[in-house]
Each structure stands twice: as structure tokens, then as C-alpha cells.
Amino acid sequence: MSTVKDFVENTIRDNKIVIFSKSWCSYSARSKAYFARNLPTETVFIVELDEREDEGAIQDYLKKKTNLRTVPQTFINGSFVGDDSTLQVKSKGEVQRLINDNPRA
């Protein structure tokens, strides 16, 4: 049986871009829209926490990992990029460099 830690870590490891999100959250919507608008050819793996039974446990683990329990939380190439406010201040070029720094299949 997979643990929450395994799920989070494997998801981050196996996907170039991951957003831990909630489907109803306007900040999460902005982060998802950022990639759709600025980097439409990039695949973004989205984990809608409110659609999972282990929502609280994942948020608790993310707090240990990033010191934030809120969503969205974005990871690029395994590195924590930040929440929505952090992402919104980064230029498209900065985000593209993060993606290209350690390209994944």
C-alpha cells in the first residue's frame, strides 16, 4: 500500500510540472491558467486535493515538505516553485528556464 509521502514524492518525481490544487480555489485556478496561457505546450499534472479522500493527509505532508499547507503548490522538475503569488511574479522566461534546467521526458 502506498503512503501519502510516496504518492506526493512519486508524483513530483514522475512529472515535469505538478500543481497540488483544489478545484474550487481561485488561486489554484490562476496557477493552472498561468500554464495554459503562457506555456500551453507543457503538460501540467494537476492533483485536485478536494477530489481525494486523503486530502488532509496530503496537505499535512506538503506542510512538512514546503512549510505551506495552502494550495496551490507548484513543483517544476522536482523543485518547489511556490504558491500562486510566487508563480504570478515570475516571468514566462523564468518559468521556462526552470522547466529547461532539468528537462524530463
Coordinates of N, CA and C in Angstrom, one line a residue:
M1 N 0.8 -1.2 0.0 CA 0.0 0.0 0.0 C 0.9 1.3 0.0
S2 N 0.6 2.2 -0.9 CA 1.3 3.4 -1.0 C 1.0 4.4 0.1
T3 N 2.0 5.1 0.6 CA 1.7 6.1 1.7 C 1.5 7.4 1.0
V4 N 1.0 8.4 1.7 CA 0.8 9.7 1.2 C 2.1 10.3 0.8
K5 N 3.2 10.1 1.6 CA 4.5 10.6 1.3 C 4.9 10.0 -0.1
D6 N 4.8 8.7 -0.3 CA 5.1 8.0 -1.5 C 4.3 8.7 -2.7
F7 N 3.0 8.8 -2.5 CA 2.2 9.4 -3.6 C 2.7 10.8 -4.0
V8 N 3.0 11.7 -3.0 CA 3.4 13.0 -3.3 C 4.8 13.0 -3.9
E9 N 5.7 12.3 -3.3 CA 7.1 12.3 -3.9 C 7.2 11.6 -5.3
N10 N 6.4 10.6 -5.5 CA 6.4 9.9 -6.8 C 5.7 10.8 -7.8
T11 N 4.7 11.5 -7.5 CA 4.0 12.4 -8.4 C 5.0 13.6 -8.8
I12 N 5.7 14.1 -7.8 CA 6.6 15.2 -8.1 C 7.8 14.7 -9.0
R13 N 8.3 13.5 -8.7 CA 9.4 12.9 -9.4 C 9.0 12.5 -10.8
D14 N 7.8 12.0 -11.0 CA 7.4 11.5 -12.3 C 6.8 12.5 -13.3
N15 N 6.7 13.7 -12.9 CA 6.0 14.7 -13.7 C 6.9 16.0 -13.7
K16 N 7.0 16.6 -14.9 CA 7.8 17.8 -15.0 C 7.2 18.9 -14.2
I17 N 5.9 19.1 -14.4 CA 5.2 20.2 -13.7 C 4.0 19.6 -12.9
V18 N 3.9 19.9 -11.6 CA 2.9 19.4 -10.8 C 2.3 20.6 -10.0
I19 N 0.9 20.6 -10.0 CA 0.2 21.6 -9.2 C -0.7 20.8 -8.2
F20 N -0.5 21.0 -6.9 CA -1.4 20.5 -5.9 C -2.4 21.6 -5.8
S21 N -3.7 21.3 -6.0 CA -4.7 22.3 -6.2 C -6.0 21.9 -5.5
K22 N -7.0 22.8 -5.5 CA -8.3 22.4 -5.2 C -9.2 23.0 -6.3
S23 N -10.2 22.2 -6.7 CA -11.0 22.5 -7.9 C -11.8 23.8 -7.7
W24 N -12.1 24.2 -6.5 CA -12.9 25.4 -6.3 C -12.1 26.6 -5.9
C25 N -10.8 26.5 -5.8 CA -9.9 27.6 -5.3 C -9.5 28.5 -6.4
S26 N -9.8 29.8 -6.2 CA -9.5 30.8 -7.3 C -8.0 31.0 -7.5
Y27 N -7.2 30.8 -6.4 CA -5.7 30.9 -6.5 C -5.2 29.7 -7.3
S28 N -5.8 28.5 -7.1 CA -5.4 27.4 -7.9 C -5.8 27.6 -9.4
A29 N -6.9 28.1 -9.6 CA -7.4 28.4 -11.0 C -6.4 29.3 -11.7
R30 N -5.9 30.3 -11.0 CA -4.9 31.3 -11.6 C -3.6 30.6 -11.9
S31 N -3.2 29.7 -11.1 CA -1.9 28.9 -11.4 C -2.1 28.0 -12.6
K32 N -3.2 27.3 -12.6 CA -3.5 26.5 -13.8 C -3.6 27.3 -15.1
A33 N -4.3 28.4 -15.0 CA -4.4 29.3 -16.1 C -3.1 29.9 -16.6
Y34 N -2.2 30.1 -15.6 CA -0.9 30.7 -16.0 C -0.2 29.7 -17.0
F35 N -0.2 28.4 -16.7 CA 0.5 27.5 -17.6 C -0.3 27.3 -18.9
A36 N -1.6 27.3 -18.8 CA -2.4 27.2 -20.0 C -2.2 28.4 -21.0
R37 N -2.0 29.6 -20.4 CA -1.9 30.8 -21.2 C -0.4 31.0 -21.6
N38 N 0.5 30.8 -20.7 CA 1.9 31.1 -21.1 C 2.8 30.0 -21.6
L39 N 2.4 28.7 -21.2 CA 3.2 27.6 -21.7 C 2.3 26.5 -22.1
P40 N 1.5 26.7 -23.1 CA 0.4 25.8 -23.5 C 0.9 24.4 -24.0
T41 N 2.1 24.3 -24.4 CA 2.6 23.0 -24.9 C 3.2 22.2 -23.7
E42 N 3.3 22.7 -22.5 CA 3.8 21.9 -21.4 C 2.7 21.2 -20.8
T43 N 3.0 19.9 -20.4 CA 2.0 19.1 -19.7 C 2.1 19.4 -18.2
V44 N 0.9 19.7 -17.6 CA 0.9 20.0 -16.2 C 0.0 18.9 -15.5
F45 N 0.6 18.2 -14.6 CA -0.1 17.2 -13.8 C -0.7 17.9 -12.6
I46 N -2.1 17.8 -12.6 CA -2.8 18.5 -11.5 C -3.4 17.5 -10.6
V47 N -3.2 17.7 -9.3 CA -3.7 16.9 -8.2 C -4.8 17.8 -7.6
E48 N -6.1 17.4 -7.8 CA -7.2 18.2 -7.2 C -7.4 17.5 -5.8
L49 N -6.9 18.1 -4.8 CA -6.9 17.6 -3.4 C -8.3 17.3 -2.9
D50 N -9.2 18.3 -3.3 CA -10.6 18.2 -2.8 C -11.4 17.0 -3.4
E51 N -10.8 16.3 -4.4 CA -11.4 15.2 -5.0 C -10.8 13.9 -4.5
R52 N -10.0 14.0 -3.5 CA -9.3 12.8 -2.9 C -9.7 12.6 -1.5
E53 N -9.8 11.3 -1.1 CA -10.1 11.0 0.3 C -9.0 11.4 1.3
D54 N -7.7 11.4 0.8 CA -6.6 11.7 1.6 C -6.1 13.2 1.5
E55 N -7.1 14.0 1.2 CA -6.8 15.5 1.0 C -6.0 16.0 2.2
G56 N -6.6 15.9 3.4 CA -5.9 16.4 4.6 C -4.5 15.9 4.8
A57 N -4.4 14.6 4.6 CA -3.1 13.9 4.8 C -2.0 14.5 3.8
I58 N -2.5 14.7 2.6 CA -1.6 15.3 1.6 C -1.2 16.7 2.0
Q59 N -2.1 17.5 2.4 CA -1.8 18.8 2.8 C -0.9 18.8 4.0
D60 N -1.1 17.9 4.9 CA -0.2 17.8 6.1 C 1.2 17.5 5.6
Y61 N 1.4 16.5 4.7 CA 2.7 16.2 4.2 C 3.3 17.4 3.4
L62 N 2.5 18.1 2.6 CA 3.1 19.2 1.9 C 3.6 20.3 2.9
K63 N 2.9 20.4 4.0 CA 3.3 21.4 5.0 C 4.7 21.0 5.5
K64 N 4.9 19.7 5.8 CA 6.2 19.3 6.2 C 7.3 19.5 5.1
K65 N 6.9 19.4 3.9 CA 7.8 19.5 2.8 C 8.2 20.9 2.4
T66 N 7.1 21.8 2.4 CA 7.3 23.1 1.9 C 7.1 24.2 2.9
N67 N 6.6 23.8 4.1 CA 6.2 24.8 5.1 C 5.0 25.6 4.8
L68 N 4.2 25.1 3.8 CA 2.9 25.6 3.5 C 1.9 24.5 3.4
R69 N 0.7 24.8 3.9 CA -0.4 23.9 3.9 C -1.4 24.3 2.8
T70 N -1.3 25.5 2.4 CA -2.3 26.1 1.4 C -2.0 25.6 0.0
V71 N -3.0 25.8 -0.9 CA -2.9 25.5 -2.3 C -3.1 26.8 -3.0
P72 N -2.6 26.8 -4.2 CA -1.8 25.8 -4.9 C -0.4 25.7 -4.5
Q73 N 0.2 24.6 -4.8 CA 1.7 24.4 -4.6 C 2.2 23.8 -5.9
T74 N 3.2 24.5 -6.5 CA 3.7 24.1 -7.8 C 5.1 23.6 -7.7
F75 N 5.4 22.5 -8.4 CA 6.7 21.9 -8.4 C 7.1 21.8 -9.9
I76 N 8.3 22.2 -10.2 CA 8.9 22.1 -11.6 C 10.2 21.3 -11.5
N77 N 10.2 20.2 -12.2 CA 11.4 19.3 -12.2 C 11.8 19.0 -10.8
G78 N 10.9 18.7 -10.0 CA 11.1 18.2 -8.6 C 11.4 19.3 -7.6
S79 N 11.5 20.5 -8.0 CA 11.7 21.6 -7.1 C 10.5 22.4 -6.8
F80 N 10.3 22.8 -5.6 CA 9.1 23.6 -5.2 C 9.3 25.0 -5.7
V81 N 8.4 25.5 -6.5 CA 8.4 26.8 -7.1 C 7.7 27.8 -6.2
G82 N 6.6 27.4 -5.6 CA 5.9 28.2 -4.7 C 4.4 28.1 -4.9
D83 N 3.8 29.1 -4.3 CA 2.3 29.1 -4.4 C 1.9 30.1 -5.5
D84 N 0.7 30.4 -5.6 CA 0.2 31.2 -6.7 C 0.9 32.6 -6.8
S85 N 1.0 33.2 -5.6 CA 1.6 34.6 -5.7 C 3.1 34.5 -6.1
T86 N 3.8 33.5 -5.8 CA 5.2 33.4 -6.3 C 5.2 33.1 -7.8
L87 N 4.3 32.3 -8.3 CA 4.3 32.0 -9.7 C 3.9 33.2 -10.5
Q88 N 3.0 34.0 -10.0 CA 2.5 35.1 -10.8 C 3.5 36.2 -10.9
V89 N 4.5 36.3 -10.0 CA 5.6 37.3 -10.2 C 6.7 36.9 -11.1
K90 N 6.8 35.6 -11.4 CA 7.8 35.1 -12.3 C 7.5 35.4 -13.7
S91 N 8.4 35.7 -14.5 CA 8.2 35.9 -15.9 C 8.1 34.6 -16.6
K92 N 7.5 34.6 -17.8 CA 7.4 33.4 -18.6 C 8.8 32.8 -18.8
G93 N 9.7 33.7 -19.1 CA 11.1 33.3 -19.3 C 11.7 32.6 -18.1
E94 N 11.5 33.1 -16.9 CA 12.0 32.5 -15.7 C 11.4 31.1 -15.5
V95 N 10.1 30.9 -15.7 CA 9.5 29.6 -15.5 C 10.0 28.7 -16.6
Q96 N 10.1 29.2 -17.8 CA 10.6 28.3 -18.9 C 12.1 27.9 -18.6
R97 N 12.9 28.7 -18.0 CA 14.3 28.3 -17.6 C 14.2 27.2 -16.5
L98 N 13.3 27.3 -15.6 CA 13.1 26.3 -14.6 C 12.8 24.9 -15.2
I99 N 11.9 25.0 -16.2 CA 11.5 23.8 -16.9 C 12.7 23.2 -17.7
N100 N 13.4 24.1 -18.3 CA 14.5 23.6 -19.2 C 15.8 23.2 -18.4
D101 N 15.9 23.7 -17.1 CA 17.1 23.4 -16.3 C 17.3 21.9 -16.2
N102 N 16.3 21.1 -16.0 CA 16.4 19.7 -15.8 C 15.3 19.0 -16.6
P103 N 15.4 19.1 -18.0 CA 14.3 18.5 -18.8 C 14.0 17.1 -18.5
R104 N 12.8 16.8 -18.4 CA 12.3 15.4 -18.2 C 11.5 15.0 -19.4
A105 N 11.4 13.7 -19.6 CA 10.7 13.2 -20.8 C 9.2 13.5 -20.6

